[in-house]
PDB file of N, CA and C in Angstrom:
ATOM      1  N   GLY M 285      10.742 -29.766 -18.445  1.00 69.00           N
ATOM      2  CA  GLY M 285      11.615 -28.967 -19.272  1.00 69.00           C
ATOM      3  C   GLY M 285      13.036 -28.993 -18.744  1.00 69.00           C
ATOM      4  N   ARG M 286      13.673 -27.858 -18.821  1.00 74.00           N
ATOM      5  CA  ARG M 286      15.078 -27.745 -18.419  1.00 74.00           C
ATOM      6  C   ARG M 286      15.255 -27.081 -17.066  1.00 74.00           C
ATOM      7  N   VAL M 287      14.246 -27.111 -16.237  1.00 77.00           N
ATOM      8  CA  VAL M 287      14.356 -26.475 -14.927  1.00 77.00           C
ATOM      9  C   VAL M 287      14.193 -27.514 -13.830  1.00 77.00           C
ATOM     10  N   THR M 288      14.746 -27.187 -12.673  1.00 79.00           N
ATOM     11  CA  THR M 288      14.617 -28.062 -11.516  1.00 79.00           C
ATOM     12  C   THR M 288      13.584 -27.467 -10.574  1.00 79.00           C
ATOM     13  N   ARG M 289      12.859 -28.324  -9.914  1.00 72.00           N
ATOM     14  CA  ARG M 289      11.853 -27.905  -8.932  1.00 72.00           C
ATOM     15  C   ARG M 289      12.184 -28.553  -7.605  1.00 72.00           C
ATOM     16  N   SER M 290      11.896 -27.847  -6.535  1.00 71.00           N
ATOM     17  CA  SER M 290      12.199 -28.414  -5.224  1.00 71.00           C
ATOM     18  C   SER M 290      11.172 -29.451  -4.786  1.00 71.00           C
ATOM     19  N   SER M 291      10.038 -29.493  -5.479  1.00 69.00           N
ATOM     20  CA  SER M 291       9.041 -30.534  -5.231  1.00 69.00           C
ATOM     21  C   SER M 291       8.080 -30.552  -6.415  1.00 69.00           C
ATOM     22  N   ASP M 292       6.936 -31.158  -6.227  1.00 73.00           N
ATOM     23  CA  ASP M 292       5.936 -31.249  -7.280  1.00 73.00           C
ATOM     24  C   ASP M 292       5.605 -29.866  -7.837  1.00 73.00           C
ATOM     25  N   PRO M 293       5.534 -29.710  -9.167  1.00 72.00           N
ATOM     26  CA  PRO M 293       5.238 -28.395  -9.762  1.00 72.00           C
ATOM     27  C   PRO M 293       3.932 -27.763  -9.282  1.00 72.00           C
ATOM     28  N   PHE M 294       2.993 -28.562  -8.794  1.00 74.00           N
ATOM     29  CA  PHE M 294       1.763 -27.980  -8.255  1.00 74.00           C
ATOM     30  C   PHE M 294       2.018 -27.278  -6.924  1.00 74.00           C
ATOM     31  N   ASN M 295       2.990 -27.777  -6.168  1.00 75.00           N
ATOM     32  CA  ASN M 295       3.327 -27.171  -4.887  1.00 75.00           C
ATOM     33  C   ASN M 295       4.314 -26.022  -5.028  1.00 75.00           C
ATOM     34  N   VAL M 296       5.255 -26.171  -5.947  1.00 75.00           N
ATOM     35  CA  VAL M 296       6.277 -25.145  -6.187  1.00 75.00           C
ATOM     36  C   VAL M 296       6.238 -24.839  -7.687  1.00 75.00           C
ATOM     37  N   PRO M 297       5.478 -23.823  -8.083  1.00 78.00           N
ATOM     38  CA  PRO M 297       5.244 -23.579  -9.501  1.00 78.00           C
ATOM     39  C   PRO M 297       6.400 -22.900 -10.240  1.00 78.00           C
ATOM     40  N   VAL M 298       7.485 -22.563  -9.548  1.00 84.00           N
ATOM     41  CA  VAL M 298       8.622 -21.901 -10.204  1.00 84.00           C
ATOM     42  C   VAL M 298       9.903 -22.677  -9.926  1.00 84.00           C
ATOM     43  N   PRO M 299      10.866 -22.607 -10.848  1.00 87.00           N
ATOM     44  CA  PRO M 299      12.160 -23.218 -10.550  1.00 87.00           C
ATOM     45  C   PRO M 299      12.835 -22.456  -9.413  1.00 87.00           C
ATOM     46  N   TRP M 300      13.652 -23.135  -8.655  1.00 87.00           N
ATOM     47  CA  TRP M 300      14.302 -22.535  -7.500  1.00 87.00           C
ATOM     48  C   TRP M 300      15.799 -22.735  -7.637  1.00 87.00           C
ATOM     49  N   GLN M 301      16.549 -21.657  -7.621  1.00 90.00           N
ATOM     50  CA  GLN M 301      17.971 -21.701  -7.910  1.00 90.00           C
ATOM     51  C   GLN M 301      18.761 -22.521  -6.897  1.00 90.00           C
ATOM     52  N   ARG M 302      18.561 -22.318  -5.628  1.00 90.00           N
ATOM     53  CA  ARG M 302      19.342 -23.028  -4.612  1.00 90.00           C
ATOM     54  C   ARG M 302      19.099 -24.530  -4.713  1.00 90.00           C
ATOM     55  N   THR M 303      17.852 -24.920  -4.745  1.00 90.00           N
ATOM     56  CA  THR M 303      17.528 -26.342  -4.857  1.00 90.00           C
ATOM     57  C   THR M 303      18.050 -26.909  -6.166  1.00 90.00           C
ATOM     58  N   GLY M 304      17.928 -26.129  -7.232  1.00 92.00           N
ATOM     59  CA  GLY M 304      18.433 -26.564  -8.535  1.00 92.00           C
ATOM     60  C   GLY M 304      19.919 -26.854  -8.512  1.00 92.00           C
ATOM     61  N   ALA M 305      20.682 -25.993  -7.850  1.00 95.00           N
ATOM     62  CA  ALA M 305      22.128 -26.214  -7.752  1.00 95.00           C
ATOM     63  C   ALA M 305      22.415 -27.528  -7.036  1.00 95.00           C
ATOM     64  N   TYR M 306      21.706 -27.796  -5.940  1.00 95.00           N
ATOM     65  CA  TYR M 306      21.913 -29.045  -5.199  1.00 95.00           C
ATOM     66  C   TYR M 306      21.528 -30.259  -6.055  1.00 95.00           C
ATOM     67  N   ILE M 307      20.418 -30.155  -6.774  1.00 94.00           N
ATOM     68  CA  ILE M 307      19.961 -31.263  -7.612  1.00 94.00           C
ATOM     69  C   ILE M 307      20.971 -31.544  -8.717  1.00 94.00           C
ATOM     70  N   ILE M 308      21.421 -30.506  -9.387  1.00 96.00           N
ATOM     71  CA  ILE M 308      22.366 -30.673 -10.501  1.00 96.00           C
ATOM     72  C   ILE M 308      23.691 -31.245 -10.012  1.00 96.00           C
ATOM     73  N   ALA M 309      24.212 -30.723  -8.907  1.00 97.00           N
ATOM     74  CA  ALA M 309      25.462 -31.252  -8.354  1.00 97.00           C
ATOM     75  C   ALA M 309      25.289 -32.708  -7.941  1.00 97.00           C
ATOM     76  N   SER M 310      24.152 -33.042  -7.370  1.00 97.00           N
ATOM     77  CA  SER M 310      23.895 -34.424  -6.949  1.00 97.00           C
ATOM     78  C   SER M 310      23.791 -35.363  -8.141  1.00 97.00           C
ATOM     79  N   LEU M 311      23.130 -34.923  -9.191  1.00 96.00           N
ATOM     80  CA  LEU M 311      23.040 -35.746 -10.396  1.00 96.00           C
ATOM     81  C   LEU M 311      24.425 -35.996 -10.984  1.00 96.00           C
ATOM     82  N   ALA M 312      25.250 -34.969 -11.011  1.00 98.00           N
ATOM     83  CA  ALA M 312      26.613 -35.132 -11.527  1.00 98.00           C
ATOM     84  C   ALA M 312      27.394 -36.126 -10.665  1.00 98.00           C
ATOM     85  N   ALA M 313      27.286 -35.987  -9.352  1.00 98.00           N
ATOM     86  CA  ALA M 313      27.996 -36.889  -8.440  1.00 98.00           C
ATOM     87  C   ALA M 313      27.509 -38.331  -8.579  1.00 98.00           C
ATOM     88  N   ALA M 314      26.245 -38.493  -8.928  1.00 98.00           N
ATOM     89  CA  ALA M 314      25.669 -39.832  -9.095  1.00 98.00           C
ATOM     90  C   ALA M 314      25.951 -40.429 -10.470  1.00 98.00           C
ATOM     91  N   GLY M 315      26.672 -39.687 -11.309  1.00 98.00           N
ATOM     92  CA  GLY M 315      27.009 -40.198 -12.634  1.00 98.00           C
ATOM     93  C   GLY M 315      25.970 -39.920 -13.706  1.00 98.00           C
ATOM     94  N   GLN M 316      24.951 -39.162 -13.383  1.00 98.00           N
ATOM     95  CA  GLN M 316      23.910 -38.812 -14.353  1.00 98.00           C
ATOM     96  C   GLN M 316      24.339 -37.541 -15.101  1.00 98.00           C
ATOM     97  N   LEU M 317      25.449 -37.649 -15.829  1.00 98.00           N
ATOM     98  CA  LEU M 317      26.103 -36.474 -16.394  1.00 98.00           C
ATOM     99  C   LEU M 317      25.308 -35.800 -17.510  1.00 98.00           C
ATOM    100  N   GLU M 318      24.658 -36.562 -18.344  1.00 97.00           N
ATOM    101  CA  GLU M 318      23.903 -35.931 -19.433  1.00 97.00           C
ATOM    102  C   GLU M 318      22.683 -35.182 -18.904  1.00 97.00           C
ATOM    103  N   VAL M 319      22.038 -35.733 -17.892  1.00 96.00           N
ATOM    104  CA  VAL M 319      20.903 -35.039 -17.271  1.00 96.00           C
ATOM    105  C   VAL M 319      21.406 -33.770 -16.579  1.00 96.00           C
ATOM    106  N   ALA M 320      22.508 -33.892 -15.843  1.00 97.00           N
ATOM    107  CA  ALA M 320      23.077 -32.722 -15.166  1.00 97.00           C
ATOM    108  C   ALA M 320      23.482 -31.658 -16.172  1.00 97.00           C
ATOM    109  N   ARG M 321      24.080 -32.064 -17.276  1.00 97.00           N
ATOM    110  CA  ARG M 321      24.476 -31.112 -18.321  1.00 97.00           C
ATOM    111  C   ARG M 321      23.245 -30.376 -18.863  1.00 97.00           C
ATOM    112  N   GLU M 322      22.213 -31.118 -19.163  1.00 96.00           N
ATOM    113  CA  GLU M 322      20.993 -30.529 -19.720  1.00 96.00           C
ATOM    114  C   GLU M 322      20.366 -29.538 -18.742  1.00 96.00           C
ATOM    115  N   LEU M 323      20.248 -29.921 -17.484  1.00 95.00           N
ATOM    116  CA  LEU M 323      19.627 -29.049 -16.486  1.00 95.00           C
ATOM    117  C   LEU M 323      20.507 -27.851 -16.133  1.00 95.00           C
ATOM    118  N   SER M 324      21.805 -27.969 -16.334  1.00 96.00           N
ATOM    119  CA  SER M 324      22.701 -26.875 -15.958  1.00 96.00           C
ATOM    120  C   SER M 324      22.594 -25.671 -16.884  1.00 96.00           C
ATOM    121  N   THR M 325      22.001 -25.831 -18.042  1.00 96.00           N
ATOM    122  CA  THR M 325      21.865 -24.709 -18.976  1.00 96.00           C
ATOM    123  C   THR M 325      21.079 -23.569 -18.352  1.00 96.00           C
ATOM    124  N   TYR M 326      19.935 -23.871 -17.787  1.00 94.00           N
ATOM    125  CA  TYR M 326      19.103 -22.827 -17.169  1.00 94.00           C
ATOM    126  C   TYR M 326      19.836 -22.194 -15.989  1.00 94.00           C
ATOM    127  N   LEU M 327      20.508 -23.026 -15.202  1.00 95.00           N
ATOM    128  CA  LEU M 327      21.273 -22.533 -14.055  1.00 95.00           C
ATOM    129  C   LEU M 327      22.389 -21.600 -14.516  1.00 95.00           C
ATOM    130  N   ALA M 328      23.059 -21.959 -15.583  1.00 97.00           N
ATOM    131  CA  ALA M 328      24.145 -21.120 -16.104  1.00 97.00           C
ATOM    132  C   ALA M 328      23.625 -19.775 -16.599  1.00 97.00           C
ATOM    133  N   GLU M 329      22.543 -19.811 -17.335  1.00 97.00           N
ATOM    134  CA  GLU M 329      22.043 -18.603 -17.995  1.00 97.00           C
ATOM    135  C   GLU M 329      21.330 -17.633 -17.065  1.00 97.00           C
ATOM    136  N   ASN M 330      20.885 -18.094 -15.918  1.00 94.00           N
ATOM    137  CA  ASN M 330      20.113 -17.264 -14.994  1.00 94.00           C
ATOM    138  C   ASN M 330      20.845 -17.144 -13.668  1.00 94.00           C
ATOM    139  N   ASP M 331      21.007 -15.919 -13.197  1.00 94.00           N
ATOM    140  CA  ASP M 331      21.775 -15.686 -11.980  1.00 94.00           C
ATOM    141  C   ASP M 331      20.932 -15.727 -10.717  1.00 94.00           C
ATOM    142  N   PHE M 332      19.720 -15.239 -10.773  1.00 91.00           N
ATOM    143  CA  PHE M 332      18.851 -15.166  -9.599  1.00 91.00           C
ATOM    144  C   PHE M 332      17.449 -15.620  -9.998  1.00 91.00           C
ATOM    145  N   TYR M 333      16.946 -16.654  -9.364  1.00 88.00           N
ATOM    146  CA  TYR M 333      15.562 -17.054  -9.584  1.00 88.00           C
ATOM    147  C   TYR M 333      15.084 -17.898  -8.423  1.00 88.00           C
ATOM    148  N   GLY M 334      13.800 -17.898  -8.226  1.00 85.00           N
ATOM    149  CA  GLY M 334      13.188 -18.662  -7.152  1.00 85.00           C
ATOM    150  C   GLY M 334      11.969 -17.956  -6.614  1.00 85.00           C
ATOM    151  N   GLY M 335      11.307 -18.600  -5.717  1.00 81.00           N
ATOM    152  CA  GLY M 335      10.060 -18.087  -5.183  1.00 81.00           C
ATOM    153  C   GLY M 335      10.190 -16.848  -4.329  1.00 81.00           C
ATOM    154  N   TYR M 336      11.363 -16.608  -3.764  1.00 80.00           N
ATOM    155  CA  TYR M 336      11.553 -15.441  -2.904  1.00 80.00           C
ATOM    156  C   TYR M 336      12.340 -14.336  -3.581  1.00 80.00           C
ATOM    157  N   GLY M 337      12.582 -14.458  -4.864  1.00 77.00           N
ATOM    158  CA  GLY M 337      13.353 -13.442  -5.576  1.00 77.00           C
ATOM    159  C   GLY M 337      14.845 -13.658  -5.398  1.00 77.00           C
ATOM    160  N   ALA M 338      15.603 -12.601  -5.625  1.00 79.00           N
ATOM    161  CA  ALA M 338      17.066 -12.691  -5.586  1.00 79.00           C
ATOM    162  C   ALA M 338      17.569 -13.037  -4.190  1.00 79.00           C
ATOM    163  N   GLU M 339      18.483 -14.012  -4.132  1.00 85.00           N
ATOM    164  CA  GLU M 339      19.140 -14.386  -2.889  1.00 85.00           C
ATOM    165  C   GLU M 339      20.641 -14.329  -3.149  1.00 85.00           C
ATOM    166  N   ALA M 340      21.378 -13.731  -2.234  1.00 86.00           N
ATOM    167  CA  ALA M 340      22.788 -13.412  -2.467  1.00 86.00           C
ATOM    168  C   ALA M 340      23.671 -14.634  -2.690  1.00 86.00           C
ATOM    169  N   ASP M 341      23.272 -15.805  -2.223  1.00 92.00           N
ATOM    170  CA  ASP M 341      24.112 -16.977  -2.415  1.00 92.00           C
ATOM    171  C   ASP M 341      23.971 -17.597  -3.806  1.00 92.00           C
ATOM    172  N   ALA M 342      23.039 -17.107  -4.604  1.00 93.00           N
ATOM    173  CA  ALA M 342      22.739 -17.716  -5.891  1.00 93.00           C
ATOM    174  C   ALA M 342      23.940 -17.796  -6.841  1.00 93.00           C
ATOM    175  N   PRO M 343      24.680 -16.717  -7.079  1.00 95.00           N
ATOM    176  CA  PRO M 343      25.803 -16.843  -8.020  1.00 95.00           C
ATOM    177  C   PRO M 343      26.859 -17.859  -7.570  1.00 95.00           C
ATOM    178  N   GLY M 344      27.164 -17.880  -6.289  1.00 97.00           N
ATOM    179  CA  GLY M 344      28.150 -18.833  -5.785  1.00 97.00           C
ATOM    180  C   GLY M 344      27.684 -20.271  -5.896  1.00 97.00           C
ATOM    181  N   LEU M 345      26.419 -20.515  -5.564  1.00 96.00           N
ATOM    182  CA  LEU M 345      25.883 -21.863  -5.713  1.00 96.00           C
ATOM    183  C   LEU M 345      25.844 -22.279  -7.181  1.00 96.00           C
ATOM    184  N   GLY M 346      25.544 -21.321  -8.058  1.00 97.00           N
ATOM    185  CA  GLY M 346      25.549 -21.608  -9.488  1.00 97.00           C
ATOM    186  C   GLY M 346      26.927 -22.026  -9.973  1.00 97.00           C
ATOM    187  N   ILE M 347      27.951 -21.275  -9.577  1.00 98.00           N
ATOM    188  CA  ILE M 347      29.318 -21.620  -9.969  1.00 98.00           C
ATOM    189  C   ILE M 347      29.694 -23.000  -9.426  1.00 98.00           C
ATOM    190  N   TRP M 348      29.373 -23.255  -8.173  1.00 98.00           N
ATOM    191  CA  TRP M 348      29.690 -24.549  -7.568  1.00 98.00           C
ATOM    192  C   TRP M 348      29.060 -25.700  -8.349  1.00 98.00           C
ATOM    193  N   ALA M 349      27.764 -25.594  -8.654  1.00 98.00           N
ATOM    194  CA  ALA M 349      27.077 -26.678  -9.355  1.00 98.00           C
ATOM    195  C   ALA M 349      27.620 -26.859 -10.772  1.00 98.00           C
ATOM    196  N   LEU M 350      27.893 -25.748 -11.455  1.00 98.00           N
ATOM    197  CA  LEU M 350      28.448 -25.845 -12.805  1.00 98.00           C
ATOM    198  C   LEU M 350      29.819 -26.525 -12.781  1.00 98.00           C
ATOM    199  N   GLU M 351      30.624 -26.216 -11.782  1.00 98.00           N
ATOM    200  CA  GLU M 351      31.941 -26.854 -11.656  1.00 98.00           C
ATOM    201  C   GLU M 351      31.812 -28.332 -11.320  1.00 98.00           C
ATOM    202  N   GLU M 352      30.802 -28.692 -10.519  1.00 98.00           N
ATOM    203  CA  GLU M 352      30.581 -30.114 -10.219  1.00 98.00           C
ATOM    204  C   GLU M 352      30.304 -30.895 -11.504  1.00 98.00           C
ATOM    205  N   VAL M 353      29.540 -30.301 -12.397  1.00 98.00           N
ATOM    206  CA  VAL M 353      29.255 -30.950 -13.683  1.00 98.00           C
ATOM    207  C   VAL M 353      30.513 -30.954 -14.547  1.00 98.00           C
ATOM    208  N   ALA M 354      31.147 -29.800 -14.680  1.00 98.00           N
ATOM    209  CA  ALA M 354      32.316 -29.668 -15.565  1.00 98.00           C
ATOM    210  C   ALA M 354      33.455 -30.601 -15.156  1.00 98.00           C
ATOM    211  N   SER M 355      33.704 -30.709 -13.860  1.00 98.00           N
ATOM    212  CA  SER M 355      34.829 -31.536 -13.414  1.00 98.00           C
ATOM    213  C   SER M 355      34.601 -33.012 -13.708  1.00 98.00           C
ATOM    214  N   ARG M 356      33.353 -33.409 -13.797  1.00 98.00           N
ATOM    215  CA  ARG M 356      33.061 -34.814 -14.091  1.00 98.00           C
ATOM    216  C   ARG M 356      32.919 -35.073 -15.590  1.00 98.00           C
ATOM    217  N   LEU M 357      32.408 -34.091 -16.315  1.00 98.00           N
ATOM    218  CA  LEU M 357      32.268 -34.259 -17.763  1.00 98.00           C
ATOM    219  C   LEU M 357      33.622 -34.286 -18.469  1.00 98.00           C
ATOM    220  N   ARG M 358      34.519 -33.415 -18.029  1.00 97.00           N
ATOM    221  CA  ARG M 358      35.822 -33.271 -18.684  1.00 97.00           C
ATOM    222  C   ARG M 358      35.661 -33.034 -20.180  1.00 97.00           C
ATOM    223  N   ASP M 359      34.786 -32.084 -20.505  1.00 98.00           N
ATOM    224  CA  ASP M 359      34.469 -31.757 -21.894  1.00 98.00           C
ATOM    225  C   ASP M 359      34.807 -30.291 -22.147  1.00 98.00           C
ATOM    226  N   PRO M 360      35.867 -30.024 -22.918  1.00 98.00           N
ATOM    227  CA  PRO M 360      36.242 -28.634 -23.193  1.00 98.00           C
ATOM    228  C   PRO M 360      35.120 -27.811 -23.821  1.00 98.00           C
ATOM    229  N   ALA M 361      34.264 -28.435 -24.605  1.00 98.00           N
ATOM    230  CA  ALA M 361      33.144 -27.702 -25.218  1.00 98.00           C
ATOM    231  C   ALA M 361      32.169 -27.225 -24.137  1.00 98.00           C
ATOM    232  N   TYR M 362      31.922 -28.049 -23.135  1.00 98.00           N
ATOM    233  CA  TYR M 362      31.058 -27.634 -22.025  1.00 98.00           C
ATOM    234  C   TYR M 362      31.707 -26.496 -21.257  1.00 98.00           C
ATOM    235  N   ASP M 363      32.998 -26.648 -20.963  1.00 98.00           N
ATOM    236  CA  ASP M 363      33.727 -25.594 -20.254  1.00 98.00           C
ATOM    237  C   ASP M 363      33.622 -24.265 -20.994  1.00 98.00           C
ATOM    238  N   GLU M 364      33.784 -24.315 -22.287  1.00 98.00           N
ATOM    239  CA  GLU M 364      33.705 -23.094 -23.103  1.00 98.00           C
ATOM    240  C   GLU M 364      32.303 -22.496 -23.064  1.00 98.00           C
ATOM    241  N   THR M 365      31.307 -23.346 -23.037  1.00 98.00           N
ATOM    242  CA  THR M 365      29.920 -22.881 -22.994  1.00 98.00           C
ATOM    243  C   THR M 365      29.589 -22.196 -21.672  1.00 98.00           C
ATOM    244  N   ILE M 366      30.061 -22.761 -20.569  1.00 98.00           N
ATOM    245  CA  ILE M 366      29.692 -22.188 -19.270  1.00 98.00           C
ATOM    246  C   ILE M 366      30.588 -21.037 -18.838  1.00 98.00           C
ATOM    247  N   TRP M 367      31.787 -20.916 -19.441  1.00 98.00           N
ATOM    248  CA  TRP M 367      32.731 -19.911 -18.968  1.00 98.00           C
ATOM    249  C   TRP M 367      32.150 -18.495 -18.890  1.00 98.00           C
ATOM    250  N   PRO M 368      31.470 -17.977 -19.916  1.00 98.00           N
ATOM    251  CA  PRO M 368      30.937 -16.607 -19.790  1.00 98.00           C
ATOM    252  C   PRO M 368      29.964 -16.458 -18.620  1.00 98.00           C
ATOM    253  N   HIS M 369      29.222 -17.504 -18.340  1.00 98.00           N
ATOM    254  CA  HIS M 369      28.256 -17.463 -17.245  1.00 98.00           C
ATOM    255  C   HIS M 369      28.965 -17.507 -15.892  1.00 98.00           C
ATOM    256  N   VAL M 370      29.993 -18.337 -15.786  1.00 98.00           N
ATOM    257  CA  VAL M 370      30.772 -18.408 -14.548  1.00 98.00           C
ATOM    258  C   VAL M 370      31.449 -17.060 -14.296  1.00 98.00           C
ATOM    259  N   HIS M 371      32.010 -16.490 -15.332  1.00 98.00           N
ATOM    260  CA  HIS M 371      32.677 -15.186 -15.200  1.00 98.00           C
ATOM    261  C   HIS M 371      31.686 -14.117 -14.733  1.00 98.00           C
ATOM    262  N   ARG M 372      30.511 -14.087 -15.336  1.00 98.00           N
ATOM    263  CA  ARG M 372      29.486 -13.107 -14.959  1.00 98.00           C
ATOM    264  C   ARG M 372      29.066 -13.298 -13.498  1.00 98.00           C
ATOM    265  N   LYS M 373      28.875 -14.535 -13.094  1.00 97.00           N
ATOM    266  CA  LYS M 373      28.473 -14.816 -11.716  1.00 97.00           C
ATOM    267  C   LYS M 373      29.579 -14.383 -10.738  1.00 97.00           C
ATOM    268  N   ALA M 374      30.843 -14.624 -11.098  1.00 97.00           N
ATOM    269  CA  ALA M 374      31.952 -14.193 -10.245  1.00 97.00           C
ATOM    270  C   ALA M 374      31.987 -12.665 -10.137  1.00 97.00           C
ATOM    271  N   GLU M 375      31.726 -11.980 -11.228  1.00 96.00           N
ATOM    272  CA  GLU M 375      31.668 -10.517 -11.202  1.00 96.00           C
ATOM    273  C   GLU M 375      30.535 -10.037 -10.291  1.00 96.00           C
ATOM    274  N   LEU M 376      29.404 -10.713 -10.325  1.00 93.00           N
ATOM    275  CA  LEU M 376      28.298 -10.364  -9.433  1.00 93.00           C
ATOM    276  C   LEU M 376      28.694 -10.523  -7.968  1.00 93.00           C
ATOM    277  N   ILE M 377      29.407 -11.588  -7.664  1.00 94.00           N
ATOM    278  CA  ILE M 377      29.861 -11.799  -6.288  1.00 94.00           C
ATOM    279  C   ILE M 377      30.777 -10.661  -5.861  1.00 94.00           C
ATOM    280  N   LEU M 378      31.719 -10.290  -6.723  1.00 94.00           N
ATOM    281  CA  LEU M 378      32.630  -9.189  -6.391  1.00 94.00           C
ATOM    282  C   LEU M 378      31.869  -7.879  -6.198  1.00 94.00           C
ATOM    283  N   THR M 379      30.867  -7.653  -7.013  1.00 91.00           N
ATOM    284  CA  THR M 379      30.050  -6.442  -6.873  1.00 91.00           C
ATOM    285  C   THR M 379      29.300  -6.455  -5.543  1.00 91.00           C
ATOM    286  N   MET M 380      28.734  -7.613  -5.202  1.00 90.00           N
ATOM    287  CA  MET M 380      27.948  -7.688  -3.968  1.00 90.00           C
ATOM    288  C   MET M 380      28.812  -7.549  -2.717  1.00 90.00           C
ATOM    289  N   ILE M 381      30.010  -8.116  -2.709  1.00 92.00           N
ATOM    290  CA  ILE M 381      30.796  -8.036  -1.483  1.00 92.00           C
ATOM    291  C   ILE M 381      31.385  -6.648  -1.255  1.00 92.00           C
ATOM    292  N   SER M 382      31.405  -5.838  -2.304  1.00 91.00           N
ATOM    293  CA  SER M 382      31.915  -4.482  -2.134  1.00 91.00           C
ATOM    294  C   SER M 382      30.800  -3.427  -2.136  1.00 91.00           C
ATOM    295  N   ALA M 383      29.564  -3.886  -2.118  1.00 88.00           N
ATOM    296  CA  ALA M 383      28.426  -2.968  -2.193  1.00 88.00           C
ATOM    297  C   ALA M 383      28.282  -2.150  -0.914  1.00 88.00           C
ATOM    298  N   THR M 384      27.929  -0.897  -1.077  1.00 91.00           N
ATOM    299  CA  THR M 384      27.650  -0.029   0.072  1.00 91.00           C
ATOM    300  C   THR M 384      26.160   0.305   0.166  1.00 91.00           C
ATOM    301  N   GLU M 385      25.404  -0.212  -0.804  1.00 88.00           N
ATOM    302  CA  GLU M 385      23.952  -0.044  -0.810  1.00 88.00           C
ATOM    303  C   GLU M 385      23.346  -1.228  -1.545  1.00 88.00           C
ATOM    304  N   PRO M 386      22.042  -1.420  -1.499  1.00 81.00           N
ATOM    305  CA  PRO M 386      21.420  -2.569  -2.164  1.00 81.00           C
ATOM    306  C   PRO M 386      21.770  -2.622  -3.658  1.00 81.00           C
ATOM    307  N   HIS M 387      21.998  -3.809  -4.133  1.00 68.00           N
ATOM    308  CA  HIS M 387      22.355  -4.039  -5.550  1.00 68.00           C
ATOM    309  C   HIS M 387      21.098  -4.356  -6.339  1.00 68.00           C
ATOM    310  N   GLU M 388      20.984  -3.767  -7.497  1.00 66.00           N
ATOM    311  CA  GLU M 388      19.817  -4.048  -8.358  1.00 66.00           C
ATOM    312  C   GLU M 388      20.233  -4.787  -9.593  1.00 66.00           C
TER     313      GLU M 388
END
């Protein structure tokens, strides 16, 4: 489907955000732009996912991977599509760095 796995789905039955970001950025760097674009949809739409639950680096890694795709695609329509997700992820980062208690 549209999710990345860190290994065989039998071993890792859920998509993993950190690994997904690395895979998507690597595909973009390797010139596999349409595959990276397709896989980036799930990454854009979801802020925290993986086998261990929410991890604080997820929004930043998501923004990084989306930018790796966007900078190579040079497609204003893609930029427009991901912008609300990038903005939301940036807001999450700002919320987390100023948190005085656990964030839900």
